[in-house]
CSV table of C-alpha atoms and ligand atoms in Angstrom, one decimal:
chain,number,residue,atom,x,y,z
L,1,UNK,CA,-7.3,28.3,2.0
L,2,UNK,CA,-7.5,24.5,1.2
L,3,UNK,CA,-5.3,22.8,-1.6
L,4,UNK,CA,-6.8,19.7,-2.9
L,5,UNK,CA,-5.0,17.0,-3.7
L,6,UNK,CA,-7.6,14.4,-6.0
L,7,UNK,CA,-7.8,10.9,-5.8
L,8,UNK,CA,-9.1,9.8,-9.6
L,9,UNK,CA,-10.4,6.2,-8.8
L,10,UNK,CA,-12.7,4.8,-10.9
L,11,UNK,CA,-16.3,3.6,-10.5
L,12,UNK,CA,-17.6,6.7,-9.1
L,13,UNK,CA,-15.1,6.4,-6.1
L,14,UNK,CA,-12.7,9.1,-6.5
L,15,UNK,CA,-12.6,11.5,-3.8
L,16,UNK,CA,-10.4,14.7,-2.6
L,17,UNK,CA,-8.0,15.2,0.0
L,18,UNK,CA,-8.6,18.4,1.4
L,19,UNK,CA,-5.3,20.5,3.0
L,20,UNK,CA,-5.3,23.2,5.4
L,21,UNK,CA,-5.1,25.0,8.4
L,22,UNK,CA,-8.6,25.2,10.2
L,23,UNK,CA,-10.7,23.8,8.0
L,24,UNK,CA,-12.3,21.2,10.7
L,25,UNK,CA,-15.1,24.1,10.2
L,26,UNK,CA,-15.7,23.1,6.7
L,27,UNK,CA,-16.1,19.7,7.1
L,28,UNK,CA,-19.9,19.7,7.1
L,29,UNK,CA,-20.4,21.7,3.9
L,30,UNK,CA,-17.9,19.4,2.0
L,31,UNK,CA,-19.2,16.2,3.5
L,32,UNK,CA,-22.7,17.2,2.3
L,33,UNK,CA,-21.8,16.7,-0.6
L,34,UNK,CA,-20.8,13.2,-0.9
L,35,UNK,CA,-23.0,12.3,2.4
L,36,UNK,CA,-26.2,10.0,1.5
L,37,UNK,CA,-27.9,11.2,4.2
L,38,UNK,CA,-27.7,13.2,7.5
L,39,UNK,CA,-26.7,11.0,9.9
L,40,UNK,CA,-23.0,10.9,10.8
L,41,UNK,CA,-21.1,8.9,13.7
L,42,UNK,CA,-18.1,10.5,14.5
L,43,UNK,CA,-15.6,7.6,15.9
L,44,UNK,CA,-12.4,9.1,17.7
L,45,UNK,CA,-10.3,8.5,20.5
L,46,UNK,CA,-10.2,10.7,24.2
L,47,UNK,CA,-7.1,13.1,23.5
L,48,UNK,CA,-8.5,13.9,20.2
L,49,UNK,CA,-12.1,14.0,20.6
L,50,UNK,CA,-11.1,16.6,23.8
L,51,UNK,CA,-10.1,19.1,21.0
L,52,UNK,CA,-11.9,18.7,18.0
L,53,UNK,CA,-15.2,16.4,18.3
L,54,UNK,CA,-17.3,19.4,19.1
L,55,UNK,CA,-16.1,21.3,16.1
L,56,UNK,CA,-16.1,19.0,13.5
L,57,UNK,CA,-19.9,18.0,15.4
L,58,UNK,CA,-20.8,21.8,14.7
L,59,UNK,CA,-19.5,21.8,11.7
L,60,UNK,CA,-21.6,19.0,10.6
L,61,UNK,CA,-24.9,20.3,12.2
L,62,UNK,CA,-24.5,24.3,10.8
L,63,UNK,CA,-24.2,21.9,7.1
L,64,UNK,CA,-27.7,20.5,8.2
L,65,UNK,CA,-26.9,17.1,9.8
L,66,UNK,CA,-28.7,15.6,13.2
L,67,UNK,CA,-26.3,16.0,16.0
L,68,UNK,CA,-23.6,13.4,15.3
L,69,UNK,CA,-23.2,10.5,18.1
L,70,UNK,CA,-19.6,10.6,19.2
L,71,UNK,CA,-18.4,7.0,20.0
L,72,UNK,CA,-14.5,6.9,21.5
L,73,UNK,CA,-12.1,3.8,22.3
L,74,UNK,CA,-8.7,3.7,23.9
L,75,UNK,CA,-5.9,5.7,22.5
L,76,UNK,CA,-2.5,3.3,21.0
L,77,UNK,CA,-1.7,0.6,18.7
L,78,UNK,CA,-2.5,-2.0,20.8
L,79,UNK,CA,-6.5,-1.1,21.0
L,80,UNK,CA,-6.0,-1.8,17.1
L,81,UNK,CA,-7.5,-5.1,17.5
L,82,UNK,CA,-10.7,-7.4,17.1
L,83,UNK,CA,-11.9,-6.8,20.8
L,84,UNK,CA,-11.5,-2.5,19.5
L,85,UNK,CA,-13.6,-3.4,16.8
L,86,UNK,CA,-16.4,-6.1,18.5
L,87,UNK,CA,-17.1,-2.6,21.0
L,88,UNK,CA,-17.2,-0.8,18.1
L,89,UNK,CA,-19.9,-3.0,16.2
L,90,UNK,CA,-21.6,-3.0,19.9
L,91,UNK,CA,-21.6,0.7,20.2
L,92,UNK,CA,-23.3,1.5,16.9
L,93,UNK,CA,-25.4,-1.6,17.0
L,94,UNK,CA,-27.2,0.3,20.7
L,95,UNK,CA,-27.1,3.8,18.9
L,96,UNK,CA,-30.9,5.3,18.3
L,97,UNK,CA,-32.6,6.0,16.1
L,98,UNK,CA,-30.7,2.7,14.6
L,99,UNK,CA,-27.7,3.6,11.9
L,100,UNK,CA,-28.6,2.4,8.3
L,101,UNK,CA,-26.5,1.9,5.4
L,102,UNK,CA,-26.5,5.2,4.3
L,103,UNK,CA,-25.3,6.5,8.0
L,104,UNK,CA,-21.8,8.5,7.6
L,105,UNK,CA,-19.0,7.3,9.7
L,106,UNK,CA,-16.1,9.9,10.1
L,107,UNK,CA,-12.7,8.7,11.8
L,108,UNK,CA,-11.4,11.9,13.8
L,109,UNK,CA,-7.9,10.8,14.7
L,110,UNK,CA,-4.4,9.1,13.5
L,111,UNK,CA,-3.6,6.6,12.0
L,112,UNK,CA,-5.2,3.9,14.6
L,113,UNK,CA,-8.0,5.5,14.1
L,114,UNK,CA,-8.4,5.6,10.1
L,115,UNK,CA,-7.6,1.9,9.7
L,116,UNK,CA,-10.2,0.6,12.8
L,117,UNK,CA,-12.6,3.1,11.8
L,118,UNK,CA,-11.8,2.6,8.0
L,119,UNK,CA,-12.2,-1.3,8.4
L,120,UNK,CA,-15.5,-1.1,10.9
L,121,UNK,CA,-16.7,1.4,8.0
L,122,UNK,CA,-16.2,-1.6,5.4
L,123,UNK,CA,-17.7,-4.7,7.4
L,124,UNK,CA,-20.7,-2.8,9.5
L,125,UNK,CA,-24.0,-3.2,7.5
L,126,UNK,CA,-21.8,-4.9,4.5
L,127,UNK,CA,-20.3,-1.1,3.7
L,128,UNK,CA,-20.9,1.9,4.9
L,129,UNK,CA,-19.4,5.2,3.7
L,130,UNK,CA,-16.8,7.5,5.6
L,131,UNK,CA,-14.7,10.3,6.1
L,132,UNK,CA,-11.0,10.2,7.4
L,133,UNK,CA,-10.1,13.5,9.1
L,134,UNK,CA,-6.4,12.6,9.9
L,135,UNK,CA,-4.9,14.5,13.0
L,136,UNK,CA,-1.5,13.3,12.9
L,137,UNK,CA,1.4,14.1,10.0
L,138,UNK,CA,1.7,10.1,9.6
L,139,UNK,CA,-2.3,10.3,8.6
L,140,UNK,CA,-2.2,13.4,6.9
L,141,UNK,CA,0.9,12.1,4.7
L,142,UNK,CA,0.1,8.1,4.4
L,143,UNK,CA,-2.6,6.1,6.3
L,144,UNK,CA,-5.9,8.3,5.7
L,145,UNK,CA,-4.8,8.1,1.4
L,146,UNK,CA,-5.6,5.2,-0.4
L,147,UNK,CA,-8.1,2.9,1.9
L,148,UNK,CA,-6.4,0.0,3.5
L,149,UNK,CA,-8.1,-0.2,6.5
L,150,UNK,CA,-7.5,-3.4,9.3
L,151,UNK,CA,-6.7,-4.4,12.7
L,152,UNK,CA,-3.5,-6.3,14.0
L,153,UNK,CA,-3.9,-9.8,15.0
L,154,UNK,CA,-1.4,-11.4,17.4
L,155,UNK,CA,2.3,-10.5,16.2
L,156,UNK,CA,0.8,-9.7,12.4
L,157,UNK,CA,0.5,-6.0,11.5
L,158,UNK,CA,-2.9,-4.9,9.6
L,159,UNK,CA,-3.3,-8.7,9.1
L,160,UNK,CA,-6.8,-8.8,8.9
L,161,UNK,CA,-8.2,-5.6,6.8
L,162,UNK,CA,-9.8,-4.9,3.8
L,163,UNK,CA,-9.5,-2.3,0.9
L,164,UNK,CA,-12.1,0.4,1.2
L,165,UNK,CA,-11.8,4.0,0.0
L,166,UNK,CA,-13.2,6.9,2.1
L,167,UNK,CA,-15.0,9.3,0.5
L,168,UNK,CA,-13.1,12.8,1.1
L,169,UNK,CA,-10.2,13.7,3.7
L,170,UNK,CA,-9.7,16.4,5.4
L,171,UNK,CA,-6.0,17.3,6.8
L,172,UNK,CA,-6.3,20.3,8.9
L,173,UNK,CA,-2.7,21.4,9.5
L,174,UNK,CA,-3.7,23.2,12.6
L,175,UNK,CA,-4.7,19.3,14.5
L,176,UNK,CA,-0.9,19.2,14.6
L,177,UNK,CA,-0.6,21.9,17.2
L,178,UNK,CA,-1.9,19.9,19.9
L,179,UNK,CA,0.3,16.7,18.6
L,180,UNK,CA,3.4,15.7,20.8
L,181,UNK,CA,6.4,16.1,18.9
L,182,UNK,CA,7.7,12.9,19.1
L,183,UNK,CA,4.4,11.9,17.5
L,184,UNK,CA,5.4,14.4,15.1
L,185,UNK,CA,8.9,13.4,14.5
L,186,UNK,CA,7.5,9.5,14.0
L,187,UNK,CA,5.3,11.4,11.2
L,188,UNK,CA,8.1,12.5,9.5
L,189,UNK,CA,10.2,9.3,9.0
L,190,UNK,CA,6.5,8.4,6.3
L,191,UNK,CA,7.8,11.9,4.5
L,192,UNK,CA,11.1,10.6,4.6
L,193,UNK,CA,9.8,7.5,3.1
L,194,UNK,CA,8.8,9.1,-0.1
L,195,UNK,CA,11.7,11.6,-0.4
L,196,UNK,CA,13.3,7.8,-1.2
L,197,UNK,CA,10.6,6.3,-3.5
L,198,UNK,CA,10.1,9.4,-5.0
L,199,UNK,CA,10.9,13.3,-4.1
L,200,UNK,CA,14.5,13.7,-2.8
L,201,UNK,CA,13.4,17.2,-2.0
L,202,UNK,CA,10.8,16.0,0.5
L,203,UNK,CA,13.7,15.0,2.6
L,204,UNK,CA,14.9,18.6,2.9
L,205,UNK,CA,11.7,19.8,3.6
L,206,UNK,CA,11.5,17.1,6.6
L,207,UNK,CA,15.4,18.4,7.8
L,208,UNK,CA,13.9,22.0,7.6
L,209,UNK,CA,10.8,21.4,9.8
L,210,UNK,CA,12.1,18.9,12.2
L,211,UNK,CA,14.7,21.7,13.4
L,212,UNK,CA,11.8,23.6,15.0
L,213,UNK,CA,10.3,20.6,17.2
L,214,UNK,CA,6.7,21.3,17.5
L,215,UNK,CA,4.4,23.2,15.2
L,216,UNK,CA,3.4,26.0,17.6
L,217,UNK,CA,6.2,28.2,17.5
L,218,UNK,CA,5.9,31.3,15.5
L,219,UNK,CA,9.2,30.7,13.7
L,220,UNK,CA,8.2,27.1,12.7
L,221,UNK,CA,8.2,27.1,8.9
L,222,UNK,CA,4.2,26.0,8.4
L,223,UNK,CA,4.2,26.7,4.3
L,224,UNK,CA,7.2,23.6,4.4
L,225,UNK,CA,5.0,21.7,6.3
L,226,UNK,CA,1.5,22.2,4.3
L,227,UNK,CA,3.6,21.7,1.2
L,228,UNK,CA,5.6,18.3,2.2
L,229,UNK,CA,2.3,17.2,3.1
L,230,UNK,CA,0.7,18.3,-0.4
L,231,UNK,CA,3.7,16.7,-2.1
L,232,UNK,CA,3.3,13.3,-0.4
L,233,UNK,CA,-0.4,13.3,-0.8
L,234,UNK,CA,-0.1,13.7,-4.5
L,235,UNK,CA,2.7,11.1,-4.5
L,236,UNK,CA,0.2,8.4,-2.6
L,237,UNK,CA,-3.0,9.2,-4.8
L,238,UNK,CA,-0.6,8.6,-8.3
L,239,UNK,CA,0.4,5.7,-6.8
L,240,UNK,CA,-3.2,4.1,-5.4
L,241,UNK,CA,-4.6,4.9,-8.5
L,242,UNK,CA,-2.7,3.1,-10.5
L,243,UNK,CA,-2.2,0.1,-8.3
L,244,UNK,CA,-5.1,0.3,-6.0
L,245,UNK,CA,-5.1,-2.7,-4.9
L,246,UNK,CA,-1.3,-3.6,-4.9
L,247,UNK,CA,-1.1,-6.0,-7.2
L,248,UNK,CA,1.8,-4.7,-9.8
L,249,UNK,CA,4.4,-3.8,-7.5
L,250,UNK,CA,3.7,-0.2,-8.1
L,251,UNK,CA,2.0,0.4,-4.6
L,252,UNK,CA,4.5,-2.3,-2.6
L,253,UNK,CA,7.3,1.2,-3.0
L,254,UNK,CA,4.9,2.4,-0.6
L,255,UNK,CA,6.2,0.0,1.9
L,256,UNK,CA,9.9,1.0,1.6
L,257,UNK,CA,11.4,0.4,5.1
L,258,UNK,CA,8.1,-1.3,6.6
L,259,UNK,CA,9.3,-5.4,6.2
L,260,UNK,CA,11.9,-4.8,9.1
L,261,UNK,CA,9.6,-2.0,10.5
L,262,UNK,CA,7.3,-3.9,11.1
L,263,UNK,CA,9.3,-6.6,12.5
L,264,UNK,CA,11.0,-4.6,15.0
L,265,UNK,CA,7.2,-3.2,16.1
L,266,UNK,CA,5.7,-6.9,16.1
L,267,UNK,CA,9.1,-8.0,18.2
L,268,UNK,CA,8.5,-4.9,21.1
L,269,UNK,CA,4.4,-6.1,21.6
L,270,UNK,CA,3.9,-3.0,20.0
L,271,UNK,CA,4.8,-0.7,22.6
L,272,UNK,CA,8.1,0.3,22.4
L,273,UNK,CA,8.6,2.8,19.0
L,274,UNK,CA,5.7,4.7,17.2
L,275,UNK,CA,5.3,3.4,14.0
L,276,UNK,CA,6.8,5.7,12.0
L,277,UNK,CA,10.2,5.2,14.7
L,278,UNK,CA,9.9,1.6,13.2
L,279,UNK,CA,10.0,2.6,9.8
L,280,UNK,CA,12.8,5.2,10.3
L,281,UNK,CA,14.9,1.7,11.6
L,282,UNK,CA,13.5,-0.3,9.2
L,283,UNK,CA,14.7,2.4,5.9
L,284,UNK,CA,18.1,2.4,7.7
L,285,UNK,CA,18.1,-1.2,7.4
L,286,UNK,CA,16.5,-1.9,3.9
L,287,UNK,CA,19.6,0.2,3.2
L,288,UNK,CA,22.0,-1.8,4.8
L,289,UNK,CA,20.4,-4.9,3.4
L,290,UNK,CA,20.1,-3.2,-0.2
L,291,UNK,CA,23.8,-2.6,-0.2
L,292,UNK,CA,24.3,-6.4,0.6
L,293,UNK,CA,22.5,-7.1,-2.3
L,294,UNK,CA,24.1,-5.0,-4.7
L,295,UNK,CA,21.1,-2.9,-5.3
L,296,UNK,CA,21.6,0.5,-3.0
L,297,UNK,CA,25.0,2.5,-3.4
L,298,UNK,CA,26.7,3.3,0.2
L,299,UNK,CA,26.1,7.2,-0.4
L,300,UNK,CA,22.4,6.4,-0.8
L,301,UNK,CA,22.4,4.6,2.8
L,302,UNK,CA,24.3,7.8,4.1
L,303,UNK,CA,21.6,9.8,2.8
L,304,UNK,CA,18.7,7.8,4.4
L,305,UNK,CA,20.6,8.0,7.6
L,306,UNK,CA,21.3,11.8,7.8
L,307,UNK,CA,18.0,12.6,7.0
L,308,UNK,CA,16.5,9.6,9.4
L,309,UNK,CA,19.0,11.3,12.3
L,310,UNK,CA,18.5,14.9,11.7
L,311,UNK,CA,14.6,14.6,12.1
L,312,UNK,CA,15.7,13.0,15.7
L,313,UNK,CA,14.4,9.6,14.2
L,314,UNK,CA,16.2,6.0,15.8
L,315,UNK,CA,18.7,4.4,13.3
L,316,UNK,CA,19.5,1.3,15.8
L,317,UNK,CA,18.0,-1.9,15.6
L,318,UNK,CA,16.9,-2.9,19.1
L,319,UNK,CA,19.7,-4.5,21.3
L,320,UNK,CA,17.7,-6.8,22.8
L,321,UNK,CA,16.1,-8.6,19.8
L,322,UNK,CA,18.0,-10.8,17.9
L,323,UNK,CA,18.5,-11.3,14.3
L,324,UNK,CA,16.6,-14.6,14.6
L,325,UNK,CA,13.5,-13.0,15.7
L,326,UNK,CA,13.3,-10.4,13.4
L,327,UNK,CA,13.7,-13.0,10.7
L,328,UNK,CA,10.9,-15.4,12.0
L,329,UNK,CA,8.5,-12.4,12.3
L,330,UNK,CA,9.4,-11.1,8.4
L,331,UNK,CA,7.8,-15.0,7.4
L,332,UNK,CA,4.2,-13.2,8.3
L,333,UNK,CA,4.6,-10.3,7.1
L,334,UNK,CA,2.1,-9.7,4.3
L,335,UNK,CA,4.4,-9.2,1.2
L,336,UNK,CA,5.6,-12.6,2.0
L,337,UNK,CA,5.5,-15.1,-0.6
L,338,UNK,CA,5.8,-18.8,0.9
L,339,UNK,CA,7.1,-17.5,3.8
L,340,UNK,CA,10.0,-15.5,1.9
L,341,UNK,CA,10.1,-11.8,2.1
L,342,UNK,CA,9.9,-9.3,-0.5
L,343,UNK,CA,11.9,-6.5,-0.2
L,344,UNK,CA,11.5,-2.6,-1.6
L,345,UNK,CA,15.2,-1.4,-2.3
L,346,UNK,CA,16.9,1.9,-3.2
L,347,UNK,CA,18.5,2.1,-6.3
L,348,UNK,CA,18.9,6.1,-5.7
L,349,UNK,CA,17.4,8.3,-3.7
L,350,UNK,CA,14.2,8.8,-5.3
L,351,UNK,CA,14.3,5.3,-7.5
L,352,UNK,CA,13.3,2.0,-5.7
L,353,UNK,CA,12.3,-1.6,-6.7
L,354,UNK,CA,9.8,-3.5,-5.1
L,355,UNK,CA,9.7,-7.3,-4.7
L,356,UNK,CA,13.3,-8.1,-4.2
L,357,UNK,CA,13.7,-11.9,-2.5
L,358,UNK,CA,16.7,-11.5,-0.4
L,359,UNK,CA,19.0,-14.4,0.8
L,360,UNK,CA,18.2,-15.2,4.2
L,361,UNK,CA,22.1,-14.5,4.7
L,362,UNK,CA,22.1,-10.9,2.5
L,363,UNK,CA,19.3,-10.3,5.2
L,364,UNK,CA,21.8,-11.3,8.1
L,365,UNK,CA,24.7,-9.1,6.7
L,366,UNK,CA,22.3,-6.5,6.0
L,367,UNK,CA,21.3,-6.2,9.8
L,368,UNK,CA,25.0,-7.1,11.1
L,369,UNK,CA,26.0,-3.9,8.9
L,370,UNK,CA,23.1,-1.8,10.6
L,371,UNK,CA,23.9,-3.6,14.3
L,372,UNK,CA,27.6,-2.1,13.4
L,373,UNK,CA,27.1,1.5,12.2
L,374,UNK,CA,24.1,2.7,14.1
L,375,UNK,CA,24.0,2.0,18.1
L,376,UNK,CA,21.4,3.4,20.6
L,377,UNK,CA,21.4,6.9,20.2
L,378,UNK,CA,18.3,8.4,18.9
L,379,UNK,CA,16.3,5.1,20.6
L,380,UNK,CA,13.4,7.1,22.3
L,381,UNK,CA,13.7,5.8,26.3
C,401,NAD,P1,-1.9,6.9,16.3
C,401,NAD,O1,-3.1,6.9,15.5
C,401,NAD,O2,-1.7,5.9,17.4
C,401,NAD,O3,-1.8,8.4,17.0
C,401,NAD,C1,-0.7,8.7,17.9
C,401,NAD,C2,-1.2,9.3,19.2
C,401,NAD,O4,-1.5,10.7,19.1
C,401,NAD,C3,-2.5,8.6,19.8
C,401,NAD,O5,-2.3,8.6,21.2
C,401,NAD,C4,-3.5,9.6,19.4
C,401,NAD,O6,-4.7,9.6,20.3
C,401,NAD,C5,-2.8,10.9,19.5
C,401,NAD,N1,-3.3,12.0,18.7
C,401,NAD,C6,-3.6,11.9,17.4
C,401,NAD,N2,-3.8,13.2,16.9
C,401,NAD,C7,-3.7,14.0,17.9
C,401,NAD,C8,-3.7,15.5,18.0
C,401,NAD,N3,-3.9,16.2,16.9
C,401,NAD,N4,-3.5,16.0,19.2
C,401,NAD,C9,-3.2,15.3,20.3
C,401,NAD,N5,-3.1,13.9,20.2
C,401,NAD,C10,-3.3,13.3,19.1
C,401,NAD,O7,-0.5,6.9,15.4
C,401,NAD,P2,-0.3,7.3,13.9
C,401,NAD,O8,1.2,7.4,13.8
C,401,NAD,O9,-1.1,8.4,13.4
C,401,NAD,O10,-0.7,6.0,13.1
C,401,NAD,C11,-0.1,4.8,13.2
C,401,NAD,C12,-0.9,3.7,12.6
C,401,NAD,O11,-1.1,4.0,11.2
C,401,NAD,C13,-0.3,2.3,12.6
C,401,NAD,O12,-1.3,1.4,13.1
C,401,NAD,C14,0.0,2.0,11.2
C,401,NAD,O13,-0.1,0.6,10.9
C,401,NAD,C15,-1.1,2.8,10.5
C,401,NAD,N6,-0.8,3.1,9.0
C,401,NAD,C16,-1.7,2.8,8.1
C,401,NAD,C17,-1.4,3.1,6.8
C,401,NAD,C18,-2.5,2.8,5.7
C,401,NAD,O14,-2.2,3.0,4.6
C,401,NAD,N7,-3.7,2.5,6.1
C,401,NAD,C19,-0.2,3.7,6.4
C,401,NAD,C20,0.7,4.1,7.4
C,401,NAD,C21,0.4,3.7,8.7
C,402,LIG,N1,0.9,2.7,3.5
C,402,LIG,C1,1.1,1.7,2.4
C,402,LIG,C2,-0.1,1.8,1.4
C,402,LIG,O1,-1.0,2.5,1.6
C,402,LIG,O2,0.0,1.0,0.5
């Protein structure tokens, strides 16, 4: 059975996000109905396509769509670029009979896949419609809700990107089975995220799950799972509807954790944590910083930290890159304004405030506390 979380955009854009286990089956018969016609490009990566292209291609053809073309690139963050995407023009400008604006582009994958496949989906044609079919907890909770869509460029994160909503999603829980854990765990520090801006509770359900490592076990507590993800998906569609396009501060709480996340990602070429093991390090040290600032109360850091630890998450800023860099790299990040960052602080766990400027300094103290309190352990080797 499916819970369906809806998205109430305006302008005939809403759209439903669609949770459950096995329902890759029923992606044709819901897809028909928001499809404009019956061609569909499923866009995915190798280790996903392996498991699930072919269903969610027969699930497509039994609803009365032509055989979907299947068009893959390379697995990881770094493929989240504009040579990624120039293939990706190439490969549907050579498909036959020739796409058209009407031609349905699905993204079968994580959250690589959703934004490149999101942001080919907005340019290719001037705007064509999609469907995200998240296979990883960070897109099931976070990236496939809400339509940002981009590429990195250089050190920038998502620098170049535009807004564009897909029309339905479709989480099936039972994608996660074939997930590595530590691709799991990095999914969890997004659930984490809004157990701060939020949903304190979500941050038990994390500490629940995350004691059973992966999903297949038959002792691993699924209904937590489907329901953290349920919870988080209704907290992202409030939020994007009322601030689609981020420009009250409502949608920046979103980013609680990411300004330093991001950071420590740009300042390891990408390669080093997950994403969501960048965020995990970078809540730990919008907590530090917060409580510099006067804004987050010590137990509220504590807080972030057992739950950040106890779903096997990194804590430690990265030995080897200095306060300096992190600093220079924050100047780009996208909340920046003139080259000062904005930060999104815990007043309480569950209550944050977006768009604090921090003194450069508050910043330094704020990652000499975090340097102090949290060394290596948990740092995935
Ligand atoms: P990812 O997309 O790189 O996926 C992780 C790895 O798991 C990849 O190797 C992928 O091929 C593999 N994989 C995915 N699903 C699988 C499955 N079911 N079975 C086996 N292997 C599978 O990583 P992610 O954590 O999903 O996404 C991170 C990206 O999401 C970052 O680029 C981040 O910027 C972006 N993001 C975007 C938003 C947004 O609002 N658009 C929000 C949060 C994060
Ligand atoms: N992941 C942040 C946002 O969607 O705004």
């Amino acid at each position: 059975m499916a819970e369906i979380v809806h998205v109430p955009l305006d302008g005939g854009r809403a759209y439903d996000i669609h949770i459950g286990a096995g329902l890759l089956t029923n992606v044709g018969e819901v897809v028909n109905g928001v499809a404009r016609s019956n061609r569909a490009v499923i866009v995915s990566q190798p280790p996903i396509a392996k498991h699930y292209a072919k269903t969610v291609a027969d699930s497509l053809v039994a609803a009365g769509f032509d055989a979907p073309d299947v068009v893959l690139f390379p697995a990881g963050e770094r493929y989240k670029t504009h040579r990624t995407l120039e293939k990706l023009y190439g490969a549907l400008y050579e498909l036959r009979p020739a796409i058209d604006r009407k031609t349905l582009l699905v993204a079968l994958g994580g959250g690589v896949v959703g934004d490149v496949v999101g942001f080919l989906a907005a340019t290719y044609l001037r705007g064509l419609d999609y469907v995200q079919v998240p296979t990883t907890l960070l897109a099931m909770v976070d990236s496939s809700v809400g339509g940002k869509t981009g590429i990195d460029y250089r050190a920038g994160k998502n620098l170049i990107g535009a807004f564009h909503q897909p029309r339905a999603v479709f989480a099936d829980t039972a994608t996660l089975r074939t997930l590595p854990v530590r691709e799991l765990q990095a999914g969890s520090a997004e659930v984490i995220k809004y157990g701060v801006i939020r949903l304190p509770r979500l941050i038990d359900d994390v500490i629940a799950s995350s004691e059973f490592g992966t999903i297949c076990g038959p002792r691993y507590p699924h209904a937590v799972l489907s329901g953290a993800i349920r919870r988080s998906c209704e907290i992202k569609a409030e939020v994007v509807t009322r601030d689609e396009y981020e420009t009250t501060g409502l949608r920046a709480i979103l980013n609680f954790g990411h300004t330093i996340g991001h950071a420590v990602e740009a300042a390891t070429n990408y390669r080093r944590y997950k994403h969501g093991e960048a965020v995990a390090i970078g809540m730990i040290a919008a907590a530090c910083i917060g409580e510099v600032a006067g804004v987050t109360p010590p137990q509220v850091r504590d807080d972030v930290r057992r739950a950040v630890f106890n779903a096997k998450l990194p804590s430690a800023l990265p030995d080897d890159v200095s306060d300096d860099a992190l600093i220079a790299l924050l100047g780009r990040d996208k909340k920046s304004e003139n080259g000062a960052p904005k930060f999104v602080l815990a007043r309480a766990l569950g209550d944050v405030v977006s768009g604090v400027a921090v003194e450069e300094s508050a910043i330094r103290e704020g990652l000499a506390m975090q340097r102090a309190k949290y060394t290596a352990e948990g740092v995935p080797s």
